[in-house]
PDB file of C-alpha atoms in Angstrom:
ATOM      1  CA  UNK A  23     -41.948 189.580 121.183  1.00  0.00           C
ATOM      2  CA  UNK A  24     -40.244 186.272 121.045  1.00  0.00           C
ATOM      3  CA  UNK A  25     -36.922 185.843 121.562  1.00  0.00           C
ATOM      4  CA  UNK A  26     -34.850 184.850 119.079  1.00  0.00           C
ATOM      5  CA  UNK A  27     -31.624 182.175 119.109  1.00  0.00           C
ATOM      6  CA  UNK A  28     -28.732 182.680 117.427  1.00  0.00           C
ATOM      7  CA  UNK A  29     -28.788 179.768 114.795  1.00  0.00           C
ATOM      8  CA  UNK A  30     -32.834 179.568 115.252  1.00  0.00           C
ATOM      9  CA  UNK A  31     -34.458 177.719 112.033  1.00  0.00           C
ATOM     10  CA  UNK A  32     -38.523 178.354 112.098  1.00  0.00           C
ATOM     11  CA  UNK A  33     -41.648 178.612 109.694  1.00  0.00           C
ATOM     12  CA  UNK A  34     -43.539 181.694 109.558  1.00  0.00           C
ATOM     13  CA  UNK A  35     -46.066 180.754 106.959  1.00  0.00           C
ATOM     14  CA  UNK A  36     -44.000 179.488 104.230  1.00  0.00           C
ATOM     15  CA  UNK A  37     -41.166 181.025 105.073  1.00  0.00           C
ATOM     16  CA  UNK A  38     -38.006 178.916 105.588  1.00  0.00           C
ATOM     17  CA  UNK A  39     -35.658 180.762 107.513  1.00  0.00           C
ATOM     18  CA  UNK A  40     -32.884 181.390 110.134  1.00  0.00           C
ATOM     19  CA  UNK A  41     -31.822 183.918 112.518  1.00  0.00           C
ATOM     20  CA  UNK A  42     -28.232 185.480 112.834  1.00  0.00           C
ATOM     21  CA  UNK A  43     -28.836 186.982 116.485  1.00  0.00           C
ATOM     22  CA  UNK A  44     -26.089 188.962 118.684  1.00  0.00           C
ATOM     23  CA  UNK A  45     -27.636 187.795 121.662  1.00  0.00           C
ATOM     24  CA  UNK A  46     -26.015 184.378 121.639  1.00  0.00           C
ATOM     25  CA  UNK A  47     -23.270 185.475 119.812  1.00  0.00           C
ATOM     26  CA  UNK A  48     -19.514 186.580 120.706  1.00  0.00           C
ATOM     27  CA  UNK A  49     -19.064 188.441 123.870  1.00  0.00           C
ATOM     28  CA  UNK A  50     -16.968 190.680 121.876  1.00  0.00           C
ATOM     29  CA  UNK A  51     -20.719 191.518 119.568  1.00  0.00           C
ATOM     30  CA  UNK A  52     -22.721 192.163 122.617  1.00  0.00           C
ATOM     31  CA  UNK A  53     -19.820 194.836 123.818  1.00  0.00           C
ATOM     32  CA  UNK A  54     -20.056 196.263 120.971  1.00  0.00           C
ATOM     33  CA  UNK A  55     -23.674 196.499 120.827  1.00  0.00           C
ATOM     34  CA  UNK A  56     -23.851 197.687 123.905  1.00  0.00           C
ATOM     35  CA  UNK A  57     -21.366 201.051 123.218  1.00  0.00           C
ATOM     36  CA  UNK A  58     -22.467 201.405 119.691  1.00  0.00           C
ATOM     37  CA  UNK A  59     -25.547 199.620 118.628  1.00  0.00           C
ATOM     38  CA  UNK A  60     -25.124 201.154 115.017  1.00  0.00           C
ATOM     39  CA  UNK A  61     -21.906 199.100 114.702  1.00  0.00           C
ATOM     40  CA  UNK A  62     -23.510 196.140 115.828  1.00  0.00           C
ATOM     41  CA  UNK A  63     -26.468 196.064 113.294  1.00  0.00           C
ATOM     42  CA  UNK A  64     -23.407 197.075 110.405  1.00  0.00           C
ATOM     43  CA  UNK A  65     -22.379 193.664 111.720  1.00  0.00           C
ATOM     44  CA  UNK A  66     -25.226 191.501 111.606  1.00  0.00           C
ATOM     45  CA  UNK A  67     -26.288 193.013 108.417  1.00  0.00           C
ATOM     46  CA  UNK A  68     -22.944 192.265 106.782  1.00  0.00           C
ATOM     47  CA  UNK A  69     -23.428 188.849 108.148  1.00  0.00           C
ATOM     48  CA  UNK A  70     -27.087 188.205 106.848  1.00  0.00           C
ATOM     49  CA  UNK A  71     -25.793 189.560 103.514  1.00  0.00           C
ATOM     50  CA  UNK A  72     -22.698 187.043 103.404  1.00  0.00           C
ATOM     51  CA  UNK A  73     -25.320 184.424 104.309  1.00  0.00           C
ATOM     52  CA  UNK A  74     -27.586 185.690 101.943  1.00  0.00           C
ATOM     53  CA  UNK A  75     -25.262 185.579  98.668  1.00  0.00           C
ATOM     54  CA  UNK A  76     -23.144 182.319  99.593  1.00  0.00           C
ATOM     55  CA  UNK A  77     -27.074 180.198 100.352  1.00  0.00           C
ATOM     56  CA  UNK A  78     -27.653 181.970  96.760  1.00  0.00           C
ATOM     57  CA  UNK A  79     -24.295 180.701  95.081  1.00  0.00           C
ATOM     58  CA  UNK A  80     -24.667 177.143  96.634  1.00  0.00           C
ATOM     59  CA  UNK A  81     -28.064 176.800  95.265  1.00  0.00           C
ATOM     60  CA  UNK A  82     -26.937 177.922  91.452  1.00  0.00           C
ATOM     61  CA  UNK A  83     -23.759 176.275  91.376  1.00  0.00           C
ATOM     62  CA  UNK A  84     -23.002 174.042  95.109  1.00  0.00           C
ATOM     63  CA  UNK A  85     -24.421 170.487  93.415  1.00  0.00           C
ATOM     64  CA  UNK A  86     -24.176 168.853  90.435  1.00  0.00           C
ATOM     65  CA  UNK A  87     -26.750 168.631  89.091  1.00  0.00           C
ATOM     66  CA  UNK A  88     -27.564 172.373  90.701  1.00  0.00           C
ATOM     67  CA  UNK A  89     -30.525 172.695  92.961  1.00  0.00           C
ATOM     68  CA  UNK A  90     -32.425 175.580  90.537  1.00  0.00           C
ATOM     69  CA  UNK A  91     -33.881 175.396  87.096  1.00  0.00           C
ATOM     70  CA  UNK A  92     -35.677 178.106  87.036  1.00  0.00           C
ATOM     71  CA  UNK A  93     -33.650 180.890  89.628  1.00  0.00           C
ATOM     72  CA  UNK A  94     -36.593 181.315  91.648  1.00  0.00           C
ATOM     73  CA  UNK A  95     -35.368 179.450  94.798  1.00  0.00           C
ATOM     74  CA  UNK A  96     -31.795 181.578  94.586  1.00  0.00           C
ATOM     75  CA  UNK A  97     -33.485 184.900  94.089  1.00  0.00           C
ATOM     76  CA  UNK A  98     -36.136 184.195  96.826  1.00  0.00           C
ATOM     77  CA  UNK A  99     -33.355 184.028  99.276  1.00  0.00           C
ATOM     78  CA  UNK A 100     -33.211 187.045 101.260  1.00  0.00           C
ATOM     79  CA  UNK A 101     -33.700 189.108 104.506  1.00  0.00           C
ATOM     80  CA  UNK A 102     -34.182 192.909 105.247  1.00  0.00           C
ATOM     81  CA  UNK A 103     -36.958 194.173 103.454  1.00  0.00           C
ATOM     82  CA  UNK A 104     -37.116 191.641 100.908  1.00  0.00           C
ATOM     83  CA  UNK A 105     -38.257 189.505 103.654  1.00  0.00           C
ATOM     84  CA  UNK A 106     -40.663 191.890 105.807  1.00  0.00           C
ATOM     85  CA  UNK A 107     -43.871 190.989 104.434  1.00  0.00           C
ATOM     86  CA  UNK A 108     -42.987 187.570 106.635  1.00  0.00           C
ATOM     87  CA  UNK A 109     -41.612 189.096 109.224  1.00  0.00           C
ATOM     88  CA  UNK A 110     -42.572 191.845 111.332  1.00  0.00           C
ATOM     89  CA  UNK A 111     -39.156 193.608 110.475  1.00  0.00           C
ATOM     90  CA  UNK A 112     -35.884 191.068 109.245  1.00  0.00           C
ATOM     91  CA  UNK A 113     -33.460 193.077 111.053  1.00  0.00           C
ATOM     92  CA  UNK A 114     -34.564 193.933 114.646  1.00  0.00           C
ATOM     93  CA  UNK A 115     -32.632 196.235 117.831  1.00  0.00           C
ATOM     94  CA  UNK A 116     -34.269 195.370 120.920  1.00  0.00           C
ATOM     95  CA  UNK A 117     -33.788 193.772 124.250  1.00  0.00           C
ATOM     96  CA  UNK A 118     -32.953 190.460 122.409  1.00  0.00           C
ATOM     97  CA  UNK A 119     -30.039 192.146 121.035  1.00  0.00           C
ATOM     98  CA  UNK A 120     -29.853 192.800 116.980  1.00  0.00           C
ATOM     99  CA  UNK A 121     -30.994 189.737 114.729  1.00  0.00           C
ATOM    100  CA  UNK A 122     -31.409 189.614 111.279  1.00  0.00           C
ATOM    101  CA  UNK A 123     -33.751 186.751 109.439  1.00  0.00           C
ATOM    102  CA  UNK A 124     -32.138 185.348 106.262  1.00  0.00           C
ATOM    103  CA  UNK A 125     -34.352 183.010 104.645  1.00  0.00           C
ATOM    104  CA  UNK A 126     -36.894 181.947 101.435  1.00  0.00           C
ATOM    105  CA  UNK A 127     -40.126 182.342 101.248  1.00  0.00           C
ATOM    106  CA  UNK A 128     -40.780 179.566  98.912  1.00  0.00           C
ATOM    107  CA  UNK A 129     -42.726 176.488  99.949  1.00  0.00           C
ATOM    108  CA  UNK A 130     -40.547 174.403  98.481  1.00  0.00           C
ATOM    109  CA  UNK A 131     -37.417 175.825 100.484  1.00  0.00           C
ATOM    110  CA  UNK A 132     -37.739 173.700 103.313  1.00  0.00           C
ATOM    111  CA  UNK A 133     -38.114 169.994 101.089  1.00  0.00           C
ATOM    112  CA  UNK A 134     -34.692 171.231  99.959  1.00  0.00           C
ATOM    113  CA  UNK A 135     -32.611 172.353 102.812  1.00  0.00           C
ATOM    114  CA  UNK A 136     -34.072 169.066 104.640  1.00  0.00           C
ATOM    115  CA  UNK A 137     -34.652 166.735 102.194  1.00  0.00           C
ATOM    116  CA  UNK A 138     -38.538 165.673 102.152  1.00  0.00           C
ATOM    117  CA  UNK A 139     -40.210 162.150 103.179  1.00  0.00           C
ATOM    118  CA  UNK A 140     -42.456 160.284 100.716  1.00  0.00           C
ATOM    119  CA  UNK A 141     -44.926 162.459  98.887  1.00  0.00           C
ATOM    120  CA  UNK A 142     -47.177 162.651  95.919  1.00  0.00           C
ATOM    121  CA  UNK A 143     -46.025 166.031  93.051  1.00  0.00           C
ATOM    122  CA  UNK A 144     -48.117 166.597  90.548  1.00  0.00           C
ATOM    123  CA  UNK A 145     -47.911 165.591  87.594  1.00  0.00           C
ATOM    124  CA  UNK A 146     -47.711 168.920  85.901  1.00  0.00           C
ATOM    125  CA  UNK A 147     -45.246 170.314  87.304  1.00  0.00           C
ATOM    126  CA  UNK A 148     -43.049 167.121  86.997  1.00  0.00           C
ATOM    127  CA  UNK A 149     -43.823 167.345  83.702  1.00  0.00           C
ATOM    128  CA  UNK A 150     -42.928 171.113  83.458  1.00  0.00           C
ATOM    129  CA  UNK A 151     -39.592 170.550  85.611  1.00  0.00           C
ATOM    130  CA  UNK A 152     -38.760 167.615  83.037  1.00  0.00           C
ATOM    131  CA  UNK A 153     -39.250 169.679  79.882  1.00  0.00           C
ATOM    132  CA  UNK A 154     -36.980 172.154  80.956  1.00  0.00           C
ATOM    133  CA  UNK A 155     -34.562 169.948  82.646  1.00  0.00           C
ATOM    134  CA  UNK A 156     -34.468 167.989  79.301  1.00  0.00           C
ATOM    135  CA  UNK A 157     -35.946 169.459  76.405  1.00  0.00           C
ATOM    136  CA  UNK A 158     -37.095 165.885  75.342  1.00  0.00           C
ATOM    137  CA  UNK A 159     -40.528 165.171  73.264  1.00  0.00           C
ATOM    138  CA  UNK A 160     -44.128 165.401  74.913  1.00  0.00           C
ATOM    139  CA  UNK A 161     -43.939 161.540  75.795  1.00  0.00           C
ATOM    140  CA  UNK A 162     -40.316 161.359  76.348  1.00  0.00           C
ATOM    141  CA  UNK A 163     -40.706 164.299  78.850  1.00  0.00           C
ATOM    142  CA  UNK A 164     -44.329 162.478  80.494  1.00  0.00           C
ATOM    143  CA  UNK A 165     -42.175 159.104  80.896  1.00  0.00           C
ATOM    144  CA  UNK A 166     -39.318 160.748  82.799  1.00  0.00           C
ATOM    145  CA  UNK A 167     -42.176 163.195  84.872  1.00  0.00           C
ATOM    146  CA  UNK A 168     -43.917 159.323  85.488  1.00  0.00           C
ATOM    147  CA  UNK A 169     -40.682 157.740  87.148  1.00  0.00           C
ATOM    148  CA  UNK A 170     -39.278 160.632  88.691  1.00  0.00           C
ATOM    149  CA  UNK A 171     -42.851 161.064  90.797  1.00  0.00           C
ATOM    150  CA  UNK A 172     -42.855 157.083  91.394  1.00  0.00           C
ATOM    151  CA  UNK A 173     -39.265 157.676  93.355  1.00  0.00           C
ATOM    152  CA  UNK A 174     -40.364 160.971  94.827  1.00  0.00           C
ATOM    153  CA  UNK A 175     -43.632 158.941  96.248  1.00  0.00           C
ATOM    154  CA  UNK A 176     -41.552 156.493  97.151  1.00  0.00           C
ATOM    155  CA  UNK A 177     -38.380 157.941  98.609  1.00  0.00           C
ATOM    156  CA  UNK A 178     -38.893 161.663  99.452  1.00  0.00           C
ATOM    157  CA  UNK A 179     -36.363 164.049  98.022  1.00  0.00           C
ATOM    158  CA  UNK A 180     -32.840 164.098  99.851  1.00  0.00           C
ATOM    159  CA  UNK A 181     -31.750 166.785 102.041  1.00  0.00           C
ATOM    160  CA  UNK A 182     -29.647 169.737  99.445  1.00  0.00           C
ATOM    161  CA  UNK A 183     -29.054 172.119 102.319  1.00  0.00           C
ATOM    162  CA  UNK A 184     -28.040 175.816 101.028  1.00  0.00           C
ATOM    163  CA  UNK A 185     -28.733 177.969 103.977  1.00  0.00           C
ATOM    164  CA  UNK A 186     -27.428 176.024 107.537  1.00  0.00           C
ATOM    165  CA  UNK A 187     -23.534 175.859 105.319  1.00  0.00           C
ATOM    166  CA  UNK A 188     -23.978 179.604 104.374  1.00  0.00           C
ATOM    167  CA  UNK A 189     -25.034 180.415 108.228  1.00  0.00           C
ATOM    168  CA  UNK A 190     -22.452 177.820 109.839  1.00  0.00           C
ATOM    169  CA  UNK A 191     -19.359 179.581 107.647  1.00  0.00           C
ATOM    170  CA  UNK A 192     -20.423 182.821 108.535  1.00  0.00           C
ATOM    171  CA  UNK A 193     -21.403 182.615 111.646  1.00  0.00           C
ATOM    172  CA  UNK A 194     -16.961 181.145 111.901  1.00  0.00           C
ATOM    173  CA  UNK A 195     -16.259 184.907 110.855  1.00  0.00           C
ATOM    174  CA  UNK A 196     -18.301 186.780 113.386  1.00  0.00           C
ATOM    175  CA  UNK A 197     -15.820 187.590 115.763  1.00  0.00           C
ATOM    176  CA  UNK A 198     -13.229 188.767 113.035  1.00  0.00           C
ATOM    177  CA  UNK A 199     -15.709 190.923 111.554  1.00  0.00           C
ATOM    178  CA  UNK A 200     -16.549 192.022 114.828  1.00  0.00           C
ATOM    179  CA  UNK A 201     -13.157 192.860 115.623  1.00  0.00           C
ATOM    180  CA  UNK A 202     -12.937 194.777 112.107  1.00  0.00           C
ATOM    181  CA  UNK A 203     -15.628 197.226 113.151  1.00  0.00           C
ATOM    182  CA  UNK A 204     -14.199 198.179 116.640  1.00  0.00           C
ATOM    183  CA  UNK A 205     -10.882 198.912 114.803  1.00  0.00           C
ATOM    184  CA  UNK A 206     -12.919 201.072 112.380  1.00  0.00           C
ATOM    185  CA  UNK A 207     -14.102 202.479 115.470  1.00  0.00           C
ATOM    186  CA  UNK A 208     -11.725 203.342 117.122  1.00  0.00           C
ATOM    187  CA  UNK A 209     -10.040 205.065 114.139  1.00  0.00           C
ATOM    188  CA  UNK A 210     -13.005 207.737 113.759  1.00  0.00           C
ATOM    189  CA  UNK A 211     -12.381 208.647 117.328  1.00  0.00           C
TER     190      UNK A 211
END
């Protein structure tokens, strides 16, 4: 099995996605995985799910305009079994430590967290992103679908990035949540 970096971004397929990993991670993570691996993956799965739901609430309401018309993109963000059929397992105890993969499994996923050089979309679904975007009539909407593709094919898309913030604030907590679940510990002994 690979090993996987704390902080790791990859693509498994069209999965966009990166690893929270106590391998890299505070000293104080690996001593507690180490005397009570349980606690450890309580951890890291507290952490993915922090990851999971601020990447989520960045995407609905982070930007203005938002990144999501449709939802898909925020409710494709996930990890644990959500994510398995891209992963071999999403949260993993082994030698590398416990990791969890947060992530989408949209194609598009990866255009928005990095932004996108210049490409052709087609047509339909501009137009289908424009009539929802806008409501406007048939050749209204094929007009703005027309010009928006023209920049796209042009420019790329800029970078919108949802899940590196979510991982980069959380990954700030670790060692207080850490610390949180030796206390908790400590009180059950």
């Amino acid at each position: 099995m690979q090993k996987m970096q704390d902080g790791q971004r990859f693509l498994l397929g069209s999965l966009m996605a990166i690893t929270v990993n106590t391998k890299n991670a505070e000293k104080a993570l690996m001593r507690l995985y180490k005397k009570a691996p349980k606690a450890a993956v309580n951890v890291i799965n507290e952490a993915a799910t922090m990851i999971m739901s601020q990447a989520r609430t960045t995407i609905m309401s982070g930007y203005s305009p938002p990144i999501t018309d449709t939802g898909k993109l925020a409710a494709s963000v996930g990890f644990g079994q959500g994510m398995s059929k891209y992963a071999s397992d999403s949260l993993m105890v082994g030698g590398t430590g416990v990791f969890a993969i947060v992530g989408s499994n949209l194609p598009y996923a990866q255009a928005i967290e990095y932004g996108s050089p210049p490409h052709q979309v087609p047509q339909a679904a501009l137009i289908d992103w424009a009539q929802r975007k806008f409501g406007k009539s048939e050749a209204e909407t094929k007009t703005i679908a027309y010009f928006v593709g023209k920049k796209i094919a042009a420019e790329g898309t800029k970078a919108r990035p949802f899940l590196i913030p979510a991982y980069e604030d959380v990954r700030k907590k670790l060692p207080k949540m850490v610390l949180k679940e030796m206390k908790r510990l400590k009180k059950k002994v």
